[in-house]
Amino acid sequence: MTETTDLTQHASGRYPLLFAPQRWEWGGMDAQFSDRLPPDELITNIHLVGFADELVVLCRDARDHWFLPGGTREPAEGIESCLTRELREEAGARMLTAPAWIGAHRCVTDRPTPYRPWQPHPEKAWLWGWAEVVVDSAPTNPDDGEEVVEVRAVPLAEACELLTRGREPWWAELVTFAAEQRAAH
């Protein structure tokens, strides 16, 4: 058994909801989180648990939905370029440290076509990481994105509560896992 497998089993035991198979009906996807990183060509979405000192940066959209900044890669866009762009668009933030990747949801969709024409299909991955960030401007809110109406840096417990309000409880485990990985860094 490799060290990575030992770490995965240890983390999956502490975060059973995060590591459990999931069905994301909104995207017609079956998803499974792993702390093993997928190949770059499968990564379609990148999201970040941004830490501003000891607080977690969250965004709220016009539907009153709290979320972690991040989003969909554009054609030929690199992972860190996507993350830099999405942080600015959704949170008015920038990274102070390089992102540390904690894992990804590997997804398989039952939809007949990819979400965007340049994306892999039917398999893809959502990459999750953490970094130190600073919120130093307003979100740019491009026309083709969510309308962010508020950006807030909150304590970990409040971030867990806001992210799971009306949503799956694995979100709290994801943010807690990121905070644990940050503390061990």
Phi, psi and omega in degrees: 000134182277164177298321179300317179296318177301316180294319179298313180296321179296312180294320182294331176289326179277335183233064187295329181287322179295316185275354180286150173301142183229156172242118177259090184301323182302334180244006182061037188240142164263130185232148178218122179278142173214150174274005171274129185280140180280166174295147183309320185292346177269345186282114180252336184225140180231131180226153187227136165270104182267126179256122172253098191060240181260011182255153179258130181274123178237156177241148176237131180264179184295343177273003184069035182254122178272139181207164174275140179297145179150179180174202189274135175290143174273167180304132177062015181277135176287161183299308182291328176296317178298313182298317178301315180295312182296321177300317180293315182296316189263329185240353186061034186240163172220152181282139173261341177228162175294148178293145173251120185276130182255345180156190182206152168270118171274129187234147172231124182262151174259006176288148185287338181226159179292157178302316174235144188303331184274356184276153174294155183206138003272353181266142176202178182217145174252117183269136181238138177208183176223157175199160171282134182225165170229135174267111186233010176200178175277153174302145180279342176044066178297157184302330184265014181240183175295151174270101180280125181253348180202141171237131184219137172260122187228159174299157183307314182299320179290322177300317179299318180293314182294320182290335181261359178296107180075013182226180182293143182289349179296338178301319179296321179294323178299311182293321178294319176299317178297317179296322177296315179296322177297316181297327181279348186287000000 
